[in-house]
Amino acid sequence: MVVDIEAVRQARQGNQDSFAQVYQQIAEDLYRVALYSLGNAHDAQDVVSETFIEAYKGIRNLRDENSFKPWIMRILSIRCKRRISQYITGRNELDIDDFLDLTDDREGVEERSSQKIALLTALEKLTPQERQIIALAVVQGYTVRETAEILNAPQGTVSSKLHRTLKKLRADLEK
Amino acid sequence: MEPYEEKELEESLEWMRKQFQVLTDEIKIPDSLRADILKKQLEQMEAEEMHKQSARSVPSKIRRPKIIAFPRKTIAGLAACAVIAGTSLVSYQLGRNNGEKLAALENTSGSPSLAAAEDAPENAAYDEVDDLLIEDPDMGTPELAASPAPAAAPQAEAPEAFSGEEDAAPRMLQSPSEAGTGGTETTEGPSDSPAKKEQAFIVAEAKEISRLASYLPDALPEDLMETALFEDQENLSVSYLSSDYSRQIQLTLRDFSQQIPVPVDPSQPETYDLRLYPQPYTDSVPEELAAQVNDPLFRVEDITLSLVEARVFDPNEGSQYRGNFRILFSDGVVATLNVTGVSAEEIYEIIEQMVPGE
């Protein structure tokens, strides 16, 4: 979703309503990345609300309003990394219910459900870091360069990691 | 990456994006993350902070008992998220064990305790390393790439005075909030050792999301290592220590924007120059000046090398540099420095690093 630059400008000046407006424009993106990265809605909600507060406190430091989206995504990525580091067992399992709309009763629901289950099963085999890259590059559509900037990692490393992860996923899904 | 590999990656991405569409379309943001609900939490947090600050300004006669704790209140289930964000966000304990020992060191007269020297900082405690480095070695050591996206404190235009040499006229430091916009580039770590790179990476991350941390110096004398970094809502404290414990800088940053303290007048050296007194910190200082001489606060624009030399010096010419002072930045942040074994020139260079853009 496109972010309103004027609202970002006003948010930088301390306008809470403008900040809330800008956040609302990007909230779904933030939640999706957090959910894919962490695998469960509870932790995803925590890190998104932490990101909201940190972004509000730090928005005065944002130099370029056009960079708001990658900037806040970077805050989210750092928060996700910290949360992942707290997982004692290097948790990979996903809470599948958090990804599915269980009230879906439209035509073709069974076929969609089996496709979703296949995707989630394949995702579960990835590490949280790999899922984070998938969330940014695949789900959110960031380029390799943008993904590397958000994760503060070398572009070459992100590129090769993404390449390997996609290969792994595709092999699983095409089985 | 070769062109054919790039093409292969693009095709893979396209294919995968179509697969994920069915899953992603169904992910709906929960009500707890609606902007109006989070905004209410923010307002409650700010109200609590204002309440705490007004409680602090209550006259001493009716001062309430001091409670030293991290705020742990919970406002419904969602407030746990706000508390986590609002309280100590940094578990940057690069040396948890050394942190306790360092606290013991600080309680002594200043000489490092032999007992505390059990664990050298280099063994210590880079226990907690960023997961990008440990769990996924393929990612390699992240470079501190220049990035236009992440936020940073507004950076000062480099004043001409910072040529690295002392001019005849005293050099003045510029407060970051007085400056125009500048670059957001982060700098490389101070040395090539993995430990230093890890430090630099974690400090760089902190700078991007913490206003107080944006004042942390990027470059330090080679032998000084950051041994602890601790932040709560009001303070950010960092300790820099040499491996033999002979050199130490304790840096604390605190936001006093609600009640800005009064700085000393640099034209009155009797209020801060330790060299004027045969025995500073004792009876040789007149009583009416003691509070200022013991703990002077300088405006950042008044800081010069000469002024730092007045506060950090070696009284016996050959023993050890010691000193302390505070710096007031124009946005109300106060940096407190306590120094052992580090020269005035080194301290001045560190202060230059604390001004973004230098």
Coordinates of C-alpha atoms in Angstrom, one line a residue:
Chain A
M1 CA 0.0 0.0 0.0
V2 CA 1.2 3.5 -0.8
V3 CA 2.1 5.7 2.2
D4 CA 0.9 9.3 2.4
I5 CA 4.1 11.4 2.3
E6 CA 2.4 14.4 3.7
A7 CA 1.1 12.4 6.6
V8 CA 4.6 11.2 7.3
R9 CA 5.8 14.8 7.2
Q10 CA 3.2 15.8 9.8
A11 CA 3.9 12.7 11.9
R12 CA 7.6 13.7 12.0
Q13 CA 6.4 17.0 13.5
G14 CA 4.7 15.1 16.3
N15 CA 1.2 14.8 14.9
Q16 CA -0.2 11.6 16.5
D17 CA -3.2 11.4 14.2
S18 CA -1.0 11.6 11.2
F19 CA 1.3 8.9 12.6
A20 CA -1.7 6.7 13.2
Q21 CA -2.9 7.3 9.7
V22 CA 0.4 6.3 8.2
Y23 CA 0.7 3.3 10.4
Q24 CA -2.8 2.1 9.3
Q25 CA -1.6 2.3 5.7
I26 CA 1.2 -0.1 6.4
A27 CA -0.1 -2.2 9.3
E28 CA -1.1 -5.2 7.2
D29 CA 2.3 -5.4 5.6
L30 CA 4.0 -5.2 9.0
Y31 CA 1.7 -7.9 10.4
R32 CA 2.2 -10.2 7.4
V33 CA 6.0 -10.0 7.6
A34 CA 5.9 -10.6 11.3
L35 CA 3.6 -13.5 11.0
Y36 CA 5.6 -15.2 8.4
S37 CA 8.8 -14.6 10.2
L38 CA 7.7 -15.7 13.7
G39 CA 5.1 -18.3 12.7
N40 CA 2.4 -17.3 15.2
A41 CA -0.1 -14.5 15.7
H42 CA 0.7 -13.8 19.3
D43 CA 4.3 -13.0 18.8
A44 CA 3.5 -11.2 15.5
Q45 CA 1.1 -8.9 17.3
D46 CA 3.7 -8.2 20.0
V47 CA 6.4 -7.2 17.6
V48 CA 4.1 -5.1 15.5
S49 CA 2.9 -3.1 18.5
E50 CA 6.5 -2.7 19.7
T51 CA 7.4 -1.5 16.2
F52 CA 4.5 1.0 16.3
I53 CA 5.8 2.5 19.5
E54 CA 9.4 2.6 18.5
A55 CA 8.6 4.1 15.2
Y56 CA 6.5 6.8 16.9
K57 CA 9.3 7.7 19.2
G58 CA 11.9 7.7 16.5
I59 CA 10.1 9.3 13.5
R60 CA 11.6 12.7 14.2
N61 CA 14.9 11.1 13.3
L62 CA 13.6 10.0 9.9
R63 CA 15.5 12.0 7.4
D64 CA 13.6 11.3 4.2
E65 CA 9.8 10.9 4.3
N66 CA 9.9 8.7 1.2
S67 CA 11.9 6.1 3.2
F68 CA 9.3 5.7 5.8
K69 CA 8.2 2.2 4.6
P70 CA 11.6 0.6 4.5
W71 CA 12.6 2.4 7.7
I72 CA 9.7 1.0 9.7
M73 CA 10.1 -2.4 8.1
R74 CA 13.7 -2.3 9.3
I75 CA 12.5 -1.6 12.9
L76 CA 10.2 -4.6 12.5
S77 CA 12.9 -6.8 11.2
I78 CA 15.1 -6.0 14.2
R79 CA 12.3 -6.7 16.6
C80 CA 11.6 -10.0 14.8
K81 CA 15.3 -10.9 15.1
R82 CA 15.2 -10.3 18.8
R83 CA 12.1 -12.3 19.3
I84 CA 13.6 -15.2 17.2
S85 CA 16.7 -15.1 19.4
Q86 CA 14.5 -15.6 22.4
Y87 CA 13.1 -18.9 21.0
I88 CA 14.9 -21.4 23.1
T89 CA 14.5 -24.3 20.8
G90 CA 15.0 -22.4 17.6
R91 CA 11.4 -22.9 17.0
N92 CA 10.4 -23.5 13.4
E93 CA 6.8 -24.6 13.9
L94 CA 4.0 -22.5 12.5
D95 CA 0.6 -22.0 14.1
I96 CA -1.4 -23.0 11.0
D97 CA -4.6 -21.6 12.3
D98 CA -3.1 -18.1 12.4
F99 CA -2.6 -18.3 8.7
L100 CA -6.0 -19.7 7.6
D101 CA -9.4 -18.2 7.4
L102 CA -11.4 -20.9 8.9
T103 CA -14.7 -19.3 8.0
D104 CA -14.0 -19.5 4.3
D105 CA -16.9 -21.3 2.7
R106 CA -16.6 -20.1 -0.8
E107 CA -16.5 -22.4 -3.8
G108 CA -13.2 -24.2 -4.2
V109 CA -12.4 -23.9 -0.5
E110 CA -11.1 -27.5 -0.4
E111 CA -8.6 -27.0 -3.2
R112 CA -7.4 -23.7 -1.7
S113 CA -7.1 -25.3 1.7
S114 CA -4.9 -28.1 0.4
Q115 CA -2.7 -25.6 -1.4
K116 CA -2.4 -23.5 1.7
I117 CA -1.5 -26.6 3.8
A118 CA 1.1 -27.5 1.3
L119 CA 2.6 -24.0 1.5
L120 CA 2.6 -23.9 5.3
T121 CA 4.1 -27.4 5.5
A122 CA 6.9 -26.2 3.2
L123 CA 7.3 -23.0 5.2
E124 CA 7.7 -24.9 8.4
K125 CA 10.8 -26.6 7.1
L126 CA 12.5 -23.2 6.8
T127 CA 14.4 -21.4 9.6
P128 CA 12.8 -18.2 11.0
Q129 CA 15.5 -16.2 9.1
E130 CA 14.7 -17.9 5.8
R131 CA 11.0 -17.2 6.4
Q132 CA 11.9 -13.6 7.1
I133 CA 13.6 -13.3 3.7
I134 CA 10.6 -15.0 2.0
A135 CA 8.2 -12.6 3.8
L136 CA 10.1 -9.6 2.5
A137 CA 11.1 -10.7 -1.0
V138 CA 8.2 -13.0 -2.0
V139 CA 5.2 -11.8 0.1
Q140 CA 6.0 -8.1 0.2
G141 CA 7.7 -8.0 -3.2
Y142 CA 10.9 -6.2 -2.0
T143 CA 13.9 -6.5 -4.4
V144 CA 17.0 -8.2 -3.2
R145 CA 18.7 -4.9 -2.6
E146 CA 15.7 -3.6 -0.6
T147 CA 15.6 -6.8 1.4
A148 CA 19.3 -6.6 2.1
E149 CA 18.9 -3.0 3.4
I150 CA 16.0 -3.9 5.6
L151 CA 17.9 -6.9 7.1
N152 CA 21.2 -5.0 7.1
A153 CA 22.9 -7.8 5.4
P154 CA 25.2 -7.9 2.4
Q155 CA 23.2 -8.0 -0.8
G156 CA 25.2 -11.0 -2.2
T157 CA 24.5 -13.0 0.9
V158 CA 20.7 -12.2 0.8
S159 CA 20.7 -13.1 -2.9
S160 CA 22.3 -16.5 -2.5
K161 CA 20.2 -17.2 0.6
L162 CA 17.0 -16.3 -1.2
H163 CA 18.0 -18.4 -4.2
R164 CA 18.6 -21.5 -2.0
T165 CA 15.4 -20.9 0.0
L166 CA 13.3 -20.6 -3.1
K167 CA 14.8 -23.8 -4.6
K168 CA 14.1 -25.6 -1.3
L169 CA 10.5 -24.4 -1.2
R170 CA 9.8 -25.1 -4.9
A171 CA 11.2 -28.6 -4.6
D172 CA 8.8 -29.2 -1.7
L173 CA 5.8 -27.7 -3.4
E174 CA 6.3 -29.5 -6.7
K175 CA 6.5 -33.0 -5.0
Chain B
M1 CA 25.5 -12.8 -9.9
E2 CA 25.6 -14.0 -13.5
P3 CA 22.7 -12.7 -15.7
Y4 CA 21.3 -16.2 -16.2
E5 CA 21.2 -16.6 -12.4
E6 CA 19.5 -13.3 -12.0
K7 CA 16.9 -14.4 -14.6
E8 CA 16.4 -17.7 -12.8
L9 CA 16.0 -15.9 -9.5
E10 CA 13.4 -13.5 -11.0
E11 CA 11.4 -16.4 -12.5
S12 CA 11.5 -18.3 -9.2
L13 CA 10.3 -15.2 -7.3
E14 CA 7.4 -14.7 -9.8
W15 CA 6.4 -18.3 -9.5
M16 CA 6.6 -18.3 -5.7
R17 CA 4.7 -15.0 -5.4
K18 CA 1.7 -16.5 -7.3
Q19 CA 1.8 -19.6 -4.9
F20 CA 1.8 -17.4 -1.9
Q21 CA -1.0 -15.2 -3.1
V22 CA -3.7 -17.6 -1.9
L23 CA -2.2 -17.7 1.6
T24 CA -1.3 -14.0 1.9
D25 CA -4.7 -12.8 0.8
E26 CA -6.3 -14.4 3.8
I27 CA -4.0 -12.9 6.5
K28 CA -6.0 -10.3 8.2
I29 CA -4.6 -7.9 10.8
P30 CA -6.1 -8.5 14.2
D31 CA -8.2 -5.8 15.9
S32 CA -5.6 -5.4 18.6
L33 CA -3.2 -3.8 16.0
R34 CA -5.7 -1.2 14.8
A35 CA -4.2 2.3 14.7
D36 CA -6.8 3.7 17.1
I37 CA -6.2 1.1 19.7
L38 CA -2.4 1.4 19.5
K39 CA -2.7 5.2 19.6
K40 CA -4.7 4.9 22.9
Q41 CA -1.9 2.8 24.4
L42 CA 0.6 5.4 23.3
E43 CA -1.4 8.2 24.9
Q44 CA -1.7 6.2 28.1
M45 CA 2.1 5.6 28.1
E46 CA 2.8 9.3 27.6
A47 CA 0.4 10.2 30.3
E48 CA 2.2 7.8 32.7
E49 CA 5.5 9.3 31.7
M50 CA 4.3 12.9 32.4
H51 CA 2.9 11.7 35.7
K52 CA 6.2 10.2 36.7
Q53 CA 8.1 13.4 35.7
S54 CA 5.8 15.6 37.7
A55 CA 6.2 13.3 40.6
R56 CA 10.0 13.8 40.3
S57 CA 9.6 17.6 40.5
V58 CA 7.8 17.4 43.8
P59 CA 9.7 19.4 46.5
S60 CA 12.0 17.4 48.7
K61 CA 9.8 17.9 51.8
I62 CA 7.0 15.9 50.3
R63 CA 9.0 13.7 47.9
R64 CA 7.6 10.3 47.5
P65 CA 9.8 7.3 48.1
K66 CA 12.0 6.6 45.1
I67 CA 11.0 3.5 43.3
I68 CA 13.7 2.0 41.2
A69 CA 12.2 -0.4 38.8
F70 CA 11.4 -0.9 35.2
P71 CA 7.8 -0.1 34.5
R72 CA 5.9 -3.4 34.5
K73 CA 2.4 -2.3 34.4
T74 CA 0.1 -4.2 32.2
I75 CA -2.9 -2.6 30.6
A76 CA -5.1 -5.5 29.4
G77 CA -3.3 -8.1 27.3
L78 CA -2.1 -5.6 24.8
A79 CA -0.2 -3.4 27.3
A80 CA 2.4 -6.1 27.6
C81 CA 3.5 -5.1 24.1
A82 CA 3.7 -1.4 25.0
V83 CA 5.7 -2.3 28.2
I84 CA 8.1 -4.4 26.3
A85 CA 8.7 -1.6 23.8
G86 CA 8.7 1.1 26.5
T87 CA 11.1 -0.5 28.9
S88 CA 14.5 -1.8 28.4
L89 CA 14.6 -2.6 24.7
V90 CA 18.1 -3.5 24.7
S91 CA 19.5 -6.7 26.0
Y92 CA 22.8 -5.6 24.5
Q93 CA 24.7 -7.2 27.4
L94 CA 27.9 -7.9 25.7
G95 CA 29.3 -9.0 28.9
R96 CA 26.7 -9.9 31.5
N97 CA 29.3 -11.4 33.8
N98 CA 31.5 -8.4 33.4
G99 CA 28.6 -6.1 33.9
E100 CA 28.3 -7.2 37.4
K101 CA 32.0 -7.0 38.0
L102 CA 32.0 -3.6 36.4
A103 CA 29.4 -2.4 38.9
A104 CA 31.7 -3.7 41.6
L105 CA 34.6 -1.8 40.0
E106 CA 32.6 1.4 39.9
N107 CA 31.9 1.1 43.6
T108 CA 35.6 1.1 44.4
S109 CA 37.8 4.2 44.5
G110 CA 38.5 3.7 40.8
S111 CA 41.3 1.1 40.9
P112 CA 40.3 -2.0 39.1
S113 CA 39.7 -4.9 41.4
L114 CA 41.9 -7.9 40.8
A115 CA 38.9 -10.1 41.6
A116 CA 37.0 -8.6 38.8
A117 CA 39.8 -9.3 36.3
E118 CA 38.9 -13.0 36.1
D119 CA 37.3 -12.8 32.8
A120 CA 39.0 -10.7 30.2
P121 CA 36.5 -8.8 28.0
E122 CA 37.6 -10.7 25.0
N123 CA 36.5 -14.0 26.5
A124 CA 33.5 -12.6 28.0
A125 CA 30.8 -11.9 27.0
Y126 CA 30.0 -11.8 23.6
D127 CA 27.6 -14.6 24.6
E128 CA 24.7 -12.9 23.1
V129 CA 25.5 -12.4 19.5
D130 CA 23.1 -11.2 16.9
D131 CA 21.3 -14.3 15.6
L132 CA 22.1 -13.3 12.1
L133 CA 25.7 -14.0 12.9
I134 CA 25.4 -17.2 15.0
E135 CA 22.4 -19.1 13.8
D136 CA 22.9 -18.4 10.1
P137 CA 26.6 -18.3 9.4
D138 CA 25.8 -18.2 5.7
M139 CA 24.8 -14.7 6.1
G140 CA 28.3 -13.7 7.0
T141 CA 29.2 -10.7 9.1
P142 CA 26.8 -8.0 8.2
E143 CA 28.5 -4.9 6.8
L144 CA 27.4 -1.6 8.1
A145 CA 26.2 -0.6 4.7
A146 CA 25.3 3.0 4.0
S147 CA 21.6 2.9 3.9
P148 CA 19.3 5.7 3.1
A149 CA 16.2 4.1 4.6
P150 CA 16.9 3.6 8.3
A151 CA 16.4 6.5 10.6
A152 CA 19.2 8.3 12.3
A153 CA 19.4 11.4 14.3
P154 CA 19.6 14.5 12.2
Q155 CA 23.3 15.0 11.5
A156 CA 25.3 18.1 11.7
E157 CA 27.0 19.7 8.8
A158 CA 30.7 19.3 9.6
P159 CA 31.9 22.6 10.9
E160 CA 35.2 23.7 9.5
A161 CA 36.8 23.6 12.9
F162 CA 36.8 19.8 12.9
S163 CA 40.0 19.6 10.9
G164 CA 41.6 17.2 13.3
E165 CA 44.0 19.8 14.4
E166 CA 43.7 22.4 17.1
D167 CA 43.4 25.9 15.8
A168 CA 44.4 29.0 17.7
A169 CA 40.8 29.7 18.3
P170 CA 39.0 27.1 20.5
R171 CA 36.9 24.7 18.4
M172 CA 33.2 24.5 19.1
L173 CA 31.0 21.5 18.8
Q174 CA 27.7 21.7 17.2
S175 CA 24.6 20.1 18.7
P176 CA 22.9 17.6 16.4
S177 CA 19.5 19.3 16.6
E178 CA 20.9 22.6 15.5
A179 CA 22.2 21.1 12.3
G180 CA 20.4 20.7 9.0
T181 CA 19.8 17.3 7.5
G182 CA 22.8 15.3 6.5
G183 CA 23.8 11.8 5.6
T184 CA 22.5 8.8 7.3
E185 CA 25.5 6.6 6.6
T186 CA 26.7 4.5 9.4
T187 CA 30.4 4.1 9.8
E188 CA 32.6 1.0 9.8
G189 CA 33.5 -0.6 13.1
P190 CA 36.6 0.7 14.8
S191 CA 38.7 -2.4 14.0
D192 CA 38.7 -5.6 12.1
S193 CA 38.4 -8.0 15.0
P194 CA 35.1 -10.0 15.0
A195 CA 34.3 -8.8 18.5
K196 CA 34.6 -5.2 17.5
K197 CA 32.6 -5.8 14.4
E198 CA 29.8 -7.4 16.4
Q199 CA 29.9 -4.4 18.8
A200 CA 29.7 -1.9 16.0
F201 CA 26.8 -3.9 14.4
I202 CA 24.8 -3.9 17.6
V203 CA 25.5 -0.3 18.4
A204 CA 24.6 0.7 14.8
E205 CA 21.3 -1.2 15.3
A206 CA 20.7 0.6 18.5
K207 CA 21.4 4.0 16.9
E208 CA 18.7 3.4 14.4
I209 CA 15.9 2.9 16.9
S210 CA 17.0 4.7 20.0
R211 CA 17.3 8.4 20.3
L212 CA 19.7 8.3 23.2
A213 CA 21.8 5.7 21.4
S214 CA 22.2 8.0 18.4
Y215 CA 24.7 9.9 20.6
L216 CA 27.0 6.9 21.1
P217 CA 30.4 7.4 19.6
D218 CA 31.2 5.4 16.5
A219 CA 35.0 5.3 17.0
L220 CA 36.9 4.6 20.2
P221 CA 40.5 4.1 21.1
E222 CA 41.5 0.7 19.8
D223 CA 42.0 -0.9 23.2
L224 CA 38.6 0.1 24.6
M225 CA 35.8 -2.3 24.3
E226 CA 32.2 -1.8 25.1
T227 CA 31.4 -4.1 28.0
A228 CA 27.9 -3.3 28.8
L229 CA 25.0 -1.3 27.3
F230 CA 22.0 -0.8 29.2
E231 CA 18.9 1.2 28.5
D232 CA 15.6 1.9 30.2
Q233 CA 13.0 4.7 29.5
E234 CA 15.2 7.4 30.9
N235 CA 18.8 6.4 30.7
L236 CA 21.3 4.8 28.4
S237 CA 24.5 3.7 30.1
V238 CA 27.6 2.3 28.3
S239 CA 30.9 1.2 29.8
Y240 CA 34.1 1.1 27.7
L241 CA 36.9 -0.8 29.3
S242 CA 40.4 -1.8 28.3
S243 CA 41.4 -5.5 28.8
D244 CA 43.7 -4.7 31.7
Y245 CA 41.0 -2.5 33.3
S246 CA 43.4 0.4 33.5
R247 CA 41.4 2.6 31.1
Q248 CA 37.7 3.1 31.5
I249 CA 35.0 5.5 30.3
Q250 CA 31.6 5.3 31.8
L251 CA 29.1 7.2 29.6
T252 CA 25.5 7.8 30.6
L253 CA 22.9 9.6 28.4
R254 CA 19.7 11.0 29.8
D255 CA 16.9 13.0 28.5
F256 CA 16.5 16.2 30.6
S257 CA 14.4 18.0 28.0
Q258 CA 11.5 18.5 30.5
Q259 CA 13.8 20.3 33.0
I260 CA 17.0 21.4 31.5
P261 CA 19.8 21.8 34.1
V262 CA 21.9 25.0 34.3
P263 CA 25.4 24.8 32.6
V264 CA 28.5 26.5 34.0
D265 CA 29.9 29.6 32.4
P266 CA 33.2 28.7 30.6
S267 CA 34.5 32.1 31.3
Q268 CA 34.5 31.2 35.0
P269 CA 37.1 28.5 35.3
E270 CA 36.8 28.5 39.1
T271 CA 33.6 26.7 38.6
Y272 CA 35.1 23.7 36.8
D273 CA 38.9 23.8 36.3
L274 CA 40.3 21.1 38.6
R275 CA 43.8 22.3 38.1
L276 CA 43.1 25.4 40.1
Y277 CA 42.7 23.4 43.2
P278 CA 45.5 21.6 45.0
Q279 CA 43.0 18.9 46.1
P280 CA 39.9 18.8 43.9
Y281 CA 36.8 17.2 45.2
T282 CA 37.9 18.1 48.8
D283 CA 38.1 21.1 51.1
S284 CA 40.4 23.0 48.8
V285 CA 37.3 23.9 46.8
P286 CA 35.2 26.7 48.3
E287 CA 31.9 25.4 49.6
E288 CA 29.8 27.6 47.4
L289 CA 31.6 26.3 44.3
A290 CA 31.8 22.6 45.3
A291 CA 28.6 21.4 43.6
Q292 CA 29.7 22.9 40.3
V293 CA 33.4 21.9 40.5
N294 CA 32.5 18.3 41.4
D295 CA 30.0 17.8 38.6
P296 CA 30.0 20.6 36.0
L297 CA 27.7 20.7 33.1
F298 CA 28.9 22.3 29.8
R299 CA 26.9 23.3 26.8
V300 CA 28.1 21.2 23.9
E301 CA 28.9 24.3 21.9
D302 CA 31.3 25.4 24.7
I303 CA 33.3 22.2 24.7
T304 CA 36.9 22.7 23.6
L305 CA 40.0 20.6 24.1
S306 CA 41.2 23.1 26.7
L307 CA 38.0 22.7 28.6
V308 CA 38.3 18.9 28.6
E309 CA 41.9 19.3 29.8
A310 CA 40.5 21.3 32.7
R311 CA 38.4 18.3 33.7
V312 CA 40.5 15.3 32.6
F313 CA 44.1 15.4 33.6
D314 CA 46.9 13.6 35.3
P315 CA 47.5 15.4 38.6
N316 CA 50.8 13.8 39.3
E317 CA 52.1 13.7 35.8
G318 CA 52.7 10.1 35.4
S319 CA 50.0 8.4 37.4
Q320 CA 46.7 8.3 35.7
Y321 CA 44.2 10.6 34.0
R322 CA 41.0 11.0 35.9
G323 CA 38.0 13.2 35.5
N324 CA 34.3 13.7 35.0
F325 CA 31.9 16.2 33.5
R326 CA 28.6 16.5 31.8
I327 CA 27.6 17.7 28.3
L328 CA 24.3 19.4 27.5
F329 CA 23.1 18.9 24.0
S330 CA 20.6 21.4 22.6
D331 CA 17.7 18.9 22.6
G332 CA 18.0 18.5 26.4
V333 CA 20.0 15.2 26.3
V334 CA 22.8 15.2 28.9
A335 CA 25.8 13.0 28.6
T336 CA 27.8 12.2 31.7
L337 CA 31.4 11.0 31.4
N338 CA 33.5 9.5 34.1
V339 CA 37.0 8.8 32.9
T340 CA 39.9 6.8 34.3
G341 CA 43.2 6.4 32.4
V342 CA 42.0 8.1 29.2
S343 CA 43.6 11.3 28.1
A344 CA 41.8 14.6 27.4
E345 CA 42.7 14.4 23.7
E346 CA 41.2 10.9 23.4
I347 CA 38.1 12.1 25.3
Y348 CA 37.7 15.1 23.0
E349 CA 37.9 12.9 20.0
I350 CA 35.2 10.7 21.5
I351 CA 33.0 13.7 22.1
E352 CA 33.4 14.7 18.5
Q353 CA 32.1 11.2 17.6
M354 CA 29.0 11.8 19.7
V355 CA 28.0 14.7 17.4
P356 CA 26.4 13.0 14.4
G357 CA 28.1 13.9 11.1
E358 CA 31.6 13.9 12.6

